Tab-separated table of C-alpha atoms and ligand atoms in Angstrom:
chain	number	residue	atom	x	y	z
A	171	MET	CA	166.406	139.869	181.196
A	172	SER	CA	163.981	137.556	179.794
A	173	HIS	CA	160.462	137.134	181.156
A	174	SER	CA	158.837	134.054	179.784
A	175	ILE	CA	154.975	133.760	179.378
A	176	SER	CA	152.832	130.662	178.717
A	177	ARG	CA	151.283	129.949	175.498
A	178	ARG	CA	147.819	130.634	176.914
A	179	ASP	CA	148.916	134.010	178.232
A	180	PHE	CA	150.643	134.814	174.945
A	181	ASN	CA	147.245	134.264	173.201
A	182	LYS	CA	145.608	136.263	175.847
A	183	LEU	CA	147.960	139.150	175.029
A	184	LEU	CA	146.624	139.194	171.529
A	185	VAL	CA	143.231	139.709	172.628
A	186	THR	CA	143.873	142.373	175.398
A	187	GLY	CA	144.815	144.610	172.514
A	188	VAL	CA	141.090	144.601	171.487
A	189	ALA	CA	139.964	145.141	175.093
A	190	GLY	CA	142.439	148.104	175.250
A	191	ALA	CA	141.170	149.414	172.095
A	192	SER	CA	137.578	149.794	173.400
A	193	LEU	CA	138.860	151.601	176.495
A	194	GLY	CA	140.619	154.077	174.207
A	195	ILE	CA	137.287	154.615	172.158
A	196	PHE	CA	134.704	154.555	174.950
A	197	GLY	CA	136.789	155.267	178.007
A	198	THR	CA	137.233	159.006	178.463
A	199	SER	CA	134.800	161.022	176.316
A	200	ASN	CA	131.166	160.851	175.575
A	201	ASN	CA	131.933	162.378	172.172
A	202	ALA	CA	134.984	160.310	171.486
A	203	PHE	CA	133.819	159.164	167.975
A	204	ALA	CA	133.577	162.682	166.784
A	205	ALA	CA	136.695	164.298	168.492
A	206	SER	CA	140.170	163.649	167.478
A	207	LYS	CA	141.930	161.067	169.543
A	208	ARG	CA	144.489	162.354	172.146
A	209	VAL	CA	147.650	160.757	172.829
A	210	VAL	CA	150.041	162.188	175.452
A	211	VAL	CA	153.648	161.134	175.441
A	212	ILE	CA	155.836	161.667	178.500
A	213	GLY	CA	159.506	162.021	177.747
A	214	GLY	CA	161.009	163.372	174.504
A	215	GLY	CA	164.242	161.151	174.437
A	216	PHE	CA	164.960	158.314	171.936
A	217	GLY	CA	161.561	156.454	172.621
A	218	GLY	CA	159.180	159.309	173.339
A	219	ALA	CA	160.238	161.499	170.424
A	220	ALA	CA	160.000	158.657	167.909
A	221	ALA	CA	156.599	157.521	169.205
A	222	ALA	CA	155.229	161.213	168.970
A	223	LYS	CA	156.594	161.655	165.449
A	224	TYR	CA	155.396	158.322	164.130
A	225	LEU	CA	151.911	158.695	165.723
A	226	LYS	CA	151.737	161.853	163.543
A	227	LYS	CA	153.195	160.334	160.529
A	228	LEU	CA	150.731	157.268	160.626
A	229	ASP	CA	147.684	159.292	161.444
A	230	PRO	CA	147.896	163.115	161.413
A	231	SER	CA	144.424	163.423	162.798
A	232	ILE	CA	145.600	162.282	166.122
A	233	SER	CA	146.283	165.080	168.621
A	234	VAL	CA	149.787	164.348	170.058
A	235	THR	CA	151.124	166.160	173.017
A	236	LEU	CA	154.742	165.703	174.058
A	237	VAL	CA	155.797	166.553	177.656
A	238	GLU	CA	159.536	167.032	178.134
A	239	PRO	CA	161.061	169.424	180.655
A	240	LYS	CA	164.303	170.094	178.715
A	241	ALA	CA	164.211	172.486	175.832
A	242	ALA	CA	167.256	170.778	174.493
A	243	PHE	CA	168.038	167.179	174.630
A	244	TYR	CA	171.646	165.868	174.899
A	245	THR	CA	171.966	162.406	173.436
A	246	CYS	CA	173.835	159.816	175.419
A	247	PRO	CA	174.947	158.302	172.085
A	248	PHE	CA	178.041	159.999	171.053
A	249	SER	CA	178.427	161.683	174.729
A	250	ASN	CA	181.507	159.255	175.107
A	251	TRP	CA	182.749	160.790	171.810
A	252	VAL	CA	182.613	164.307	173.564
A	253	LEU	CA	184.755	162.863	176.388
A	254	GLY	CA	187.260	161.489	173.789
A	255	GLY	CA	187.494	165.105	172.189
A	256	LEU	CA	185.917	163.898	168.882
A	257	LYS	CA	182.546	165.813	169.256
A	258	THR	CA	181.336	168.800	171.086
A	259	MET	CA	178.114	169.172	173.375
A	260	ASP	CA	176.547	171.169	170.443
A	261	ASP	CA	177.001	168.157	168.297
A	262	ILE	CA	174.922	166.031	170.593
A	263	THR	CA	172.118	168.717	171.218
A	264	GLN	CA	168.797	168.006	169.665
A	265	THR	CA	165.783	170.359	169.823
A	266	TYR	CA	161.853	169.878	169.304
A	267	THR	CA	161.637	172.615	166.691
A	268	VAL	CA	160.851	170.177	163.719
A	269	LEU	CA	158.483	168.081	165.841
A	270	LYS	CA	156.469	171.171	166.657
A	271	ASN	CA	156.570	173.026	163.397
A	272	LYS	CA	156.652	170.246	160.731
A	273	TYR	CA	154.716	167.492	162.625
A	274	GLN	CA	152.178	169.745	164.554
A	275	ILE	CA	153.118	167.992	167.731
A	276	ASN	CA	152.139	170.108	170.855
A	277	VAL	CA	155.357	170.193	172.768
A	278	ILE	CA	154.894	171.266	176.427
A	279	ALA	CA	158.161	172.046	178.241
A	280	ASP	CA	157.295	170.906	181.574
A	281	ALA	CA	157.515	167.529	183.669
A	282	ALA	CA	154.710	165.230	184.284
A	283	VAL	CA	154.264	164.748	188.133
A	284	SER	CA	151.451	162.176	188.366
A	285	ILE	CA	149.380	159.945	186.195
A	286	ASP	CA	145.817	158.934	187.048
A	287	PRO	CA	145.153	155.809	185.007
A	288	ALA	CA	141.553	155.527	186.272
A	289	ARG	CA	140.728	159.075	184.891
A	290	ASN	CA	143.120	158.945	181.800
A	291	ALA	CA	144.893	162.130	183.015
A	292	VAL	CA	148.413	163.399	183.430
A	293	LYS	CA	149.210	166.199	185.957
A	294	LEU	CA	152.019	168.548	185.068
A	295	LYS	CA	154.376	170.435	187.392
A	296	ASN	CA	152.731	173.804	186.352
A	297	GLY	CA	149.508	172.527	187.836
A	298	SER	CA	147.591	171.819	184.653
A	299	THR	CA	146.032	168.523	183.555
A	300	LEU	CA	146.219	166.674	180.283
A	301	ASN	CA	143.686	164.057	179.268
A	302	TYR	CA	144.453	161.322	177.023
A	303	ASP	CA	142.826	158.292	175.123
A	304	ARG	CA	146.200	156.712	175.136
A	305	LEU	CA	149.388	157.540	177.105
A	306	VAL	CA	153.094	156.756	176.121
A	307	VAL	CA	155.492	156.877	178.973
A	308	SER	CA	159.261	156.918	177.879
A	309	PRO	CA	161.074	158.484	180.956
A	310	GLY	CA	164.442	156.607	180.594
A	311	ILE	CA	166.256	155.719	183.768
A	312	ASP	CA	166.880	156.552	187.288
A	313	PHE	CA	169.793	155.622	189.591
A	314	LYS	CA	169.896	153.358	192.611
A	315	TYR	CA	172.337	155.683	194.415
A	316	ASP	CA	172.033	153.805	197.596
A	317	ALA	CA	173.300	150.621	196.007
A	318	VAL	CA	176.854	151.920	196.588
A	319	ALA	CA	177.790	153.141	200.086
A	320	GLY	CA	178.955	156.703	200.056
A	321	TYR	CA	177.449	157.543	196.685
A	322	SER	CA	174.456	159.835	196.267
A	323	GLU	CA	173.012	162.291	193.822
A	324	ALA	CA	174.816	165.111	195.719
A	325	VAL	CA	178.216	163.375	195.295
A	326	ALA	CA	177.424	162.791	191.595
A	327	ASN	CA	176.618	166.406	191.071
A	328	SER	CA	179.727	167.713	192.973
A	329	ARG	CA	182.738	165.306	192.725
A	330	ILE	CA	182.120	161.882	191.075
A	331	PRO	CA	179.760	162.022	188.131
A	332	HIS	CA	177.958	159.138	186.612
A	333	ALA	CA	177.721	160.895	183.216
A	334	TYR	CA	175.054	158.379	182.272
A	335	GLN	CA	172.402	160.897	181.434
A	336	ALA	CA	174.002	163.251	179.009
A	337	GLY	CA	174.233	166.932	179.761
A	338	PRO	CA	175.807	168.739	182.724
A	339	GLN	CA	177.183	165.334	183.971
A	340	THR	CA	179.050	164.749	180.733
A	341	ILE	CA	180.497	168.355	180.963
A	342	MET	CA	181.624	167.753	184.613
A	343	LEU	CA	183.484	164.567	183.716
A	344	GLN	CA	184.984	166.131	180.611
A	345	LYS	CA	186.311	169.060	182.749
A	346	GLN	CA	187.790	166.679	185.170
A	347	LEU	CA	189.560	164.821	182.520
A	348	LEU	CA	190.893	168.053	181.041
A	349	ALA	CA	192.006	169.186	184.518
A	350	MET	CA	193.836	165.739	185.239
A	351	ARG	CA	197.599	165.620	185.494
A	352	ASN	CA	199.640	163.469	182.986
A	353	GLY	CA	200.141	160.192	184.835
A	354	GLY	CA	196.807	160.340	186.618
A	355	ARG	CA	194.406	157.610	187.244
A	356	VAL	CA	190.783	157.369	185.927
A	357	ILE	CA	188.555	154.734	187.516
A	358	ILE	CA	185.403	153.680	185.712
A	359	CYS	CA	182.873	151.570	187.749
A	360	PRO	CA	180.231	149.950	185.467
A	361	PRO	CA	177.142	148.310	187.253
A	362	GLY	CA	175.652	144.858	186.952
A	363	ASN	CA	172.929	143.886	184.372
A	364	PRO	CA	170.512	145.148	183.268
A	365	PHE	CA	171.406	148.618	182.570
A	366	ARG	CA	171.321	151.378	179.835
A	367	CYS	CA	173.658	150.767	176.895
A	368	PRO	CA	175.585	147.652	177.914
A	369	PRO	CA	178.662	148.599	175.727
A	370	GLY	CA	178.592	152.173	177.000
A	371	PRO	CA	181.183	152.085	179.858
A	372	TYR	CA	183.722	150.246	177.633
A	373	GLU	CA	183.398	152.690	174.739
A	374	ARG	CA	183.737	155.450	177.325
A	375	ALA	CA	187.230	153.763	178.554
A	376	SER	CA	188.162	153.490	174.960
A	377	LEU	CA	187.564	157.114	173.928
A	378	ILE	CA	189.066	158.472	177.234
A	379	ALA	CA	192.089	156.384	176.541
A	380	HIS	CA	192.240	158.033	173.085
A	381	TYR	CA	192.230	161.434	174.622
A	382	LEU	CA	194.846	160.514	177.408
A	383	LYS	CA	197.124	158.760	174.873
A	384	GLU	CA	197.251	162.056	172.788
A	385	LYS	CA	197.499	164.585	175.726
A	386	LYS	CA	198.423	162.751	178.975
A	387	PRO	CA	200.133	159.547	177.902
A	388	GLN	CA	201.458	158.550	181.351
A	389	SER	CA	197.910	158.157	182.601
A	390	LYS	CA	196.014	154.992	183.236
A	391	ILE	CA	192.475	153.660	183.388
A	392	LEU	CA	191.076	151.053	185.747
A	393	ILE	CA	187.752	149.472	185.085
A	394	LEU	CA	186.208	148.009	188.223
A	395	ASP	CA	183.286	145.932	186.990
A	396	ALA	CA	180.287	144.501	188.932
A	397	LYS	CA	179.986	142.003	186.211
A	398	GLU	CA	181.960	138.775	185.161
A	399	LYS	CA	181.831	139.771	181.560
A	400	PHE	CA	180.700	142.597	179.230
A	401	SER	CA	179.159	143.287	175.984
A	402	LYS	CA	181.551	142.848	172.891
A	403	GLN	CA	184.187	141.997	175.414
A	404	ALA	CA	186.730	140.148	173.060
A	405	LEU	CA	186.403	142.999	170.546
A	406	PHE	CA	187.062	145.725	173.075
A	407	LYS	CA	189.862	143.860	174.654
A	408	GLN	CA	191.493	143.298	171.340
A	409	GLY	CA	191.091	147.059	170.417
A	410	TRP	CA	192.605	148.146	173.691
A	411	GLU	CA	195.705	145.923	173.051
A	412	LYS	CA	196.134	147.395	169.648
A	413	LEU	CA	195.433	151.012	170.224
A	414	TYR	CA	196.248	151.563	174.015
A	415	PRO	CA	198.718	148.821	175.119
A	416	GLY	CA	199.110	148.621	178.900
A	417	MET	CA	196.722	151.703	179.369
A	418	ILE	CA	193.418	150.053	180.350
A	419	GLU	CA	193.068	147.432	183.097
A	420	TRP	CA	189.632	145.597	183.531
A	421	ARG	CA	188.838	143.839	186.772
A	422	SER	CA	185.706	141.536	186.751
A	423	SER	CA	183.445	140.938	189.722
A	424	VAL	CA	185.472	137.672	190.517
A	425	THR	CA	188.773	139.521	190.470
A	426	GLY	CA	187.960	142.442	192.839
A	427	GLY	CA	186.058	144.652	190.477
A	428	LYS	CA	182.699	145.054	192.386
A	429	VAL	CA	182.811	148.427	194.053
A	430	VAL	CA	180.941	148.497	197.458
A	431	LYS	CA	181.936	151.939	198.814
A	432	VAL	CA	182.945	155.294	197.547
A	433	ASP	CA	184.678	158.136	199.454
A	434	ALA	CA	184.677	161.345	197.633
A	435	PRO	CA	186.797	163.361	200.033
A	436	THR	CA	189.793	160.985	199.533
A	437	MET	CA	188.714	160.190	195.871
A	438	SER	CA	188.727	156.447	196.556
A	439	VAL	CA	186.544	153.273	196.025
A	440	THR	CA	186.550	150.128	198.183
A	441	THR	CA	186.188	146.788	196.434
A	442	GLU	CA	185.831	143.332	197.955
A	443	PHE	CA	189.628	143.168	197.448
A	444	GLY	CA	190.745	146.567	198.891
A	445	VAL	CA	190.879	150.328	198.330
A	446	GLU	CA	191.755	152.067	194.977
A	447	LYS	CA	192.421	155.738	194.634
A	448	GLY	CA	191.576	157.659	191.399
A	449	ASP	CA	192.316	161.200	190.041
A	450	VAL	CA	188.944	161.052	188.266
A	451	ILE	CA	186.273	158.601	189.224
A	452	ASN	CA	183.179	157.752	187.252
A	453	ILE	CA	180.612	155.701	189.135
A	454	ILE	CA	177.758	154.343	186.929
A	455	PRO	CA	175.235	153.164	189.569
A	456	PRO	CA	172.709	150.359	189.132
A	457	GLN	CA	169.536	151.556	187.462
A	458	LYS	CA	165.758	151.407	187.542
A	459	ALA	CA	162.938	152.935	185.423
A	460	GLY	CA	162.553	156.673	185.397
A	461	LYS	CA	160.782	158.129	188.569
A	462	ILE	CA	157.333	158.876	187.006
A	463	ALA	CA	156.929	155.168	186.090
A	464	PHE	CA	157.380	154.320	189.792
A	465	ASP	CA	154.976	157.059	190.961
A	466	ALA	CA	152.423	155.875	188.513
A	467	GLY	CA	152.750	152.157	189.707
A	468	LEU	CA	153.960	151.024	186.269
A	469	THR	CA	156.973	149.155	187.639
A	470	ASP	CA	157.098	145.593	189.085
A	471	ALA	CA	159.446	144.085	191.694
A	472	THR	CA	162.270	144.342	189.184
A	473	GLY	CA	162.264	148.068	189.117
A	474	TRP	CA	161.269	148.008	185.432
A	475	CYS	CA	157.859	148.120	183.750
A	476	PRO	CA	156.250	145.015	182.507
A	477	ILE	CA	154.555	145.266	179.057
A	478	ASN	CA	152.444	143.412	176.409
A	479	PRO	CA	155.202	143.130	173.872
A	480	ILE	CA	152.768	143.384	170.943
A	481	SER	CA	151.913	146.880	171.817
A	482	PHE	CA	154.134	147.806	174.615
A	483	GLU	CA	150.902	148.489	176.624
A	484	SER	CA	151.456	148.192	180.352
A	485	THR	CA	150.288	144.790	181.742
A	486	ILE	CA	149.576	146.810	184.956
A	487	HIS	CA	147.686	149.787	183.645
A	488	PRO	CA	145.787	149.364	180.379
A	489	GLY	CA	145.905	152.401	178.046
A	490	ILE	CA	149.437	153.371	178.949
A	491	HIS	CA	152.293	152.143	176.833
A	492	VAL	CA	155.761	152.159	178.363
A	493	ILE	CA	158.721	152.145	175.980
A	494	GLY	CA	162.505	152.494	176.078
A	495	ASP	CA	164.880	151.794	178.908
A	496	ALA	CA	161.900	151.904	181.408
A	497	SER	CA	160.206	148.832	179.901
A	498	ILE	CA	161.074	145.137	180.197
A	499	ALA	CA	161.609	144.246	176.599
A	500	GLY	CA	162.882	140.682	176.889
A	501	ALA	CA	166.259	140.124	175.006
A	502	MET	CA	166.432	143.706	173.717
A	503	PRO	CA	169.103	145.804	175.227
A	504	LYS	CA	168.423	149.253	176.774
A	505	SER	CA	169.655	151.325	173.734
A	506	GLY	CA	168.564	154.382	171.863
A	507	PHE	CA	167.945	152.315	168.654
A	508	ALA	CA	165.817	149.809	170.704
A	509	ALA	CA	163.819	152.668	172.365
A	510	SER	CA	163.276	154.147	168.957
A	511	SER	CA	162.120	150.801	167.458
A	512	GLN	CA	159.795	150.456	170.370
A	513	GLY	CA	158.382	154.021	169.886
A	514	LYS	CA	157.496	152.969	166.377
A	515	VAL	CA	155.834	149.763	167.442
A	516	ALA	CA	153.934	151.478	170.025
A	517	ALA	CA	152.821	154.213	167.691
A	518	ALA	CA	151.619	151.736	165.065
A	519	ALA	CA	149.781	149.815	167.689
A	520	ILE	CA	148.066	152.843	169.252
A	521	VAL	CA	146.902	153.916	165.770
A	522	ARG	CA	145.305	150.521	165.345
A	523	LEU	CA	143.869	150.340	168.840
A	524	LEU	CA	142.218	153.859	168.466
A	525	GLN	CA	140.658	152.453	165.285
A	526	GLY	CA	139.214	149.348	167.140
A	527	LYS	CA	141.831	146.965	165.403
A	528	VAL	CA	144.255	144.546	166.880
A	529	PRO	CA	147.917	145.429	166.643
A	530	ALA	CA	150.057	143.525	164.423
A	531	ALA	CA	152.838	141.454	166.010
A	532	PRO	CA	155.977	143.559	165.595
A	533	SER	CA	159.516	142.711	164.403
A	534	LEU	CA	162.093	144.772	166.391
A	535	VAL	CA	165.625	145.577	165.567
A	536	ASN	CA	168.712	146.911	167.292
A	537	THR	CA	172.248	147.723	166.322
A	538	CYS	CA	174.775	149.126	168.707
A	539	TYR	CA	178.053	150.703	167.316
A	540	SER	CA	181.067	151.468	169.568
A	541	LEU	CA	184.031	153.385	168.846
A	542	ILE	CA	187.323	152.242	170.088
A	543	GLY	CA	189.408	154.849	168.337
A	544	PRO	CA	188.549	157.476	165.703
A	545	SER	CA	188.992	154.996	162.892
A	546	TYR	CA	188.307	151.882	164.880
A	547	GLY	CA	184.548	150.883	165.065
A	548	ILE	CA	182.716	147.749	166.255
A	549	SER	CA	179.168	146.798	166.286
A	550	VAL	CA	176.554	144.305	167.293
A	551	ALA	CA	173.229	143.880	165.682
A	552	GLY	CA	170.081	141.635	166.403
A	553	VAL	CA	166.545	141.196	165.122
A	554	TYR	CA	163.815	140.286	167.531
A	555	LYS	CA	160.569	138.626	167.246
A	556	LEU	CA	157.588	137.815	169.657
A	557	THR	CA	157.131	134.231	170.903
A	558	ALA	CA	155.476	132.629	173.841
A	559	GLU	CA	158.833	133.417	175.671
A	560	GLY	CA	158.297	137.136	175.013
A	561	ILE	CA	160.709	139.109	172.922
A	562	VAL	CA	163.496	136.903	171.688
A	563	GLU	CA	166.437	137.285	169.281
A	564	ILE	CA	165.920	135.513	166.094
A	565	PRO	CA	168.616	132.824	166.066
A	566	GLY	CA	171.258	133.815	163.402
A	567	SER	CA	169.625	137.182	162.738
A	568	GLY	CA	172.326	139.271	164.387
A	569	GLY	CA	175.745	140.129	163.602
A	570	LEU	CA	179.090	141.022	165.359
A	571	THR	CA	182.274	142.640	164.009
A	572	PRO	CA	184.532	139.611	163.392
A	573	LEU	CA	187.564	139.342	165.736
A	574	ASN	CA	189.792	139.194	162.699
A	575	ALA	CA	188.454	142.334	160.987
A	576	ASP	CA	191.108	144.227	159.007
A	577	ALA	CA	191.869	147.932	159.440
A	578	ASP	CA	189.669	148.857	156.466
A	579	GLN	CA	186.643	147.122	157.981
A	580	LEU	CA	187.142	148.683	161.359
A	581	SER	CA	187.515	152.073	159.697
A	582	GLU	CA	184.220	151.397	157.767
A	583	GLU	CA	182.515	150.458	161.000
A	584	ALA	CA	183.451	153.770	162.428
A	585	SER	CA	182.103	155.493	159.400
A	586	PHE	CA	178.957	153.400	159.668
A	587	ALA	CA	178.641	154.589	163.381
A	588	ARG	CA	178.623	158.266	162.320
A	589	GLY	CA	175.933	157.445	159.672
A	590	TRP	CA	173.929	155.557	162.246
A	591	TYR	CA	173.927	158.630	164.485
A	592	ASN	CA	172.926	160.999	161.794
A	593	ASN	CA	170.188	158.714	160.540
A	594	ILE	CA	168.540	158.060	163.944
A	595	ILE	CA	168.718	161.724	164.819
A	596	HIS	CA	166.923	162.706	161.649
A	597	ASP	CA	164.456	159.861	162.220
A	598	THR	CA	163.626	161.007	165.677
A	599	TRP	CA	163.895	164.789	165.930
A	600	GLY	CA	164.228	165.768	162.351
B	763	FAD	C1	177.315	156.851	177.451
B	763	FAD	C2	176.121	156.359	176.663
B	763	FAD	C3	176.287	156.044	175.384
B	763	FAD	C4	175.226	155.448	174.694
B	763	FAD	N1	175.450	155.205	173.290
B	763	FAD	C5	174.423	154.670	172.673
B	763	FAD	C6	174.548	154.195	171.250
B	763	FAD	O1	175.642	154.429	170.714
B	763	FAD	N2	173.467	153.767	170.746
B	763	FAD	C7	172.316	153.408	171.264
B	763	FAD	O2	171.447	153.003	170.581
B	763	FAD	N3	172.165	153.858	172.535
B	763	FAD	C8	173.058	154.243	173.308
B	763	FAD	N4	172.914	154.712	174.582
B	763	FAD	C9	171.667	154.403	175.237
B	763	FAD	C10	170.518	155.403	174.984
B	763	FAD	O3	170.999	156.780	175.382
B	763	FAD	C11	169.251	154.974	175.815
B	763	FAD	O4	168.925	153.679	175.627
B	763	FAD	C12	168.075	155.832	175.301
B	763	FAD	O5	168.244	157.172	175.487
B	763	FAD	C13	166.807	155.386	175.832
B	763	FAD	O6	165.741	156.134	175.504
B	763	FAD	P1	164.477	156.482	176.443
B	763	FAD	O7	163.461	157.265	175.548
B	763	FAD	O8	164.088	155.294	177.137
B	763	FAD	O9	165.171	157.447	177.521
B	763	FAD	P2	165.846	158.927	177.218
B	763	FAD	O10	166.335	158.942	175.942
B	763	FAD	O11	166.634	159.074	178.361
B	763	FAD	O12	164.598	159.947	177.388
B	763	FAD	C14	163.958	160.170	178.549
B	763	FAD	C15	163.300	161.443	178.529
B	763	FAD	O13	162.157	161.579	179.503
B	763	FAD	C16	162.328	162.848	180.029
B	763	FAD	N5	161.460	162.653	181.320
B	763	FAD	C17	161.846	161.803	182.527
B	763	FAD	N6	160.866	162.017	183.388
B	763	FAD	C18	159.986	162.828	182.947
B	763	FAD	C19	158.742	163.360	183.437
B	763	FAD	N7	158.298	163.133	184.588
B	763	FAD	N8	158.008	164.247	182.605
B	763	FAD	C20	158.387	164.609	181.435
B	763	FAD	N9	159.622	164.015	180.801
B	763	FAD	C21	160.310	163.105	181.574
B	763	FAD	C22	163.735	162.957	180.249
B	763	FAD	O14	163.927	164.414	180.479
B	763	FAD	C23	164.426	162.553	179.029
B	763	FAD	O15	164.471	163.583	178.028
B	763	FAD	C24	173.928	155.221	175.301
B	763	FAD	C25	173.755	155.608	176.635
B	763	FAD	C26	174.962	156.241	177.358
B	763	FAD	C27	174.678	156.491	178.851
């Protein structure tokens, strides 16, 4: 998704940073110069936890409060590895202990229910109110359940999981795979763009195939896609042919992939070309920004949040920075790595804005590893800069695993994927 802005607007973006800074200093407190500045962060996932930690690292005098209802955060990265039997739920569980104890972040285990941008206030479910000089919102995604007839949150929680927010949904899908008969059929239905983690559904198909090949080798996987093509397509397809020949079938939106209806009682989906039955069905519905972003009026007609790409400050409500999957970040994919990069950019911008300075134009980065088998990894990387067109990938900056990579290189990529996970977890929650 790319939102272009005129050169005049681009220049204006640079100065709104200064206007925003004055709001942070003079806007909320008569005594704001003397008191320590207060930043509230909503959401303790990849974006929010990184922003909270880096705010404290960059300026320990800032009072940082992180609002997150979950005591333990299950990472979506590596949740497909759980489905493939390569990791456990414990392996993908992160807590806020280090952020609390080492970084002195005030972690509140509650949900934000409303934001009052005029009063710089956040209301929590427990009834209390938090005031802020700057607010960071990183609520991740919500699902457009009604985009697929017959699908709903109730169906997702009882019979046909999306497993696109890691946790109980991952466990449900894993249990269904464990219970499935040898010779069963798994149907995976990825959505159209944009959505969280573009390679995610295809890594999922790969690692489910790994599990089935070992335990239930007569089984098949059918991917019914709402898109014509997908991320790292040639690499995935090559990997499937090498590791799981004849096991995974992918149908694009032009060859009958787009699912228009789900029927949980008969475990079937209807596409434009007919009805398909599955033993296990995984619907990944189209997505939008997390609910609080909608309730606070931070979204536009796309269902995502427009931001000033220098600081990730909302172009709708000054003083509020929206990062991660919920934001419209130009060419950057919706990934944990991207959310973390944006959390750091927002933290650095906020520190400057609170000091009355102009934020520096950021350089942003993303790498997405996917595992096709335990020793078969692939990756795509990109470096992004700010132009009048918004956030664009620097031509030639990226990298993709070559199609002719040998077994050693693919095994090294799998090893780098494990290293990537350990690093980002340490950088964000450790
Ligand atoms: C299967 C799968 C595999 C993936 N693999 C990778 C990968 O290998 N690499 C990668 O980079 N990315 C990967 N991703 C993508 C990555 O998980 C997301 O892009 C990332 O989590 C986005 O970060 P975020 O901060 O925007 O949202 P999240 O990490 O989802 O965090 C949002 C947090 O906000 C909290 N929240 C929501 N509403 C409120 C509220 N009202 N009050 C308080 N808190 C609230 C939620 O509880 C949640 O903890 C994967 C995703 C999936 C689904």
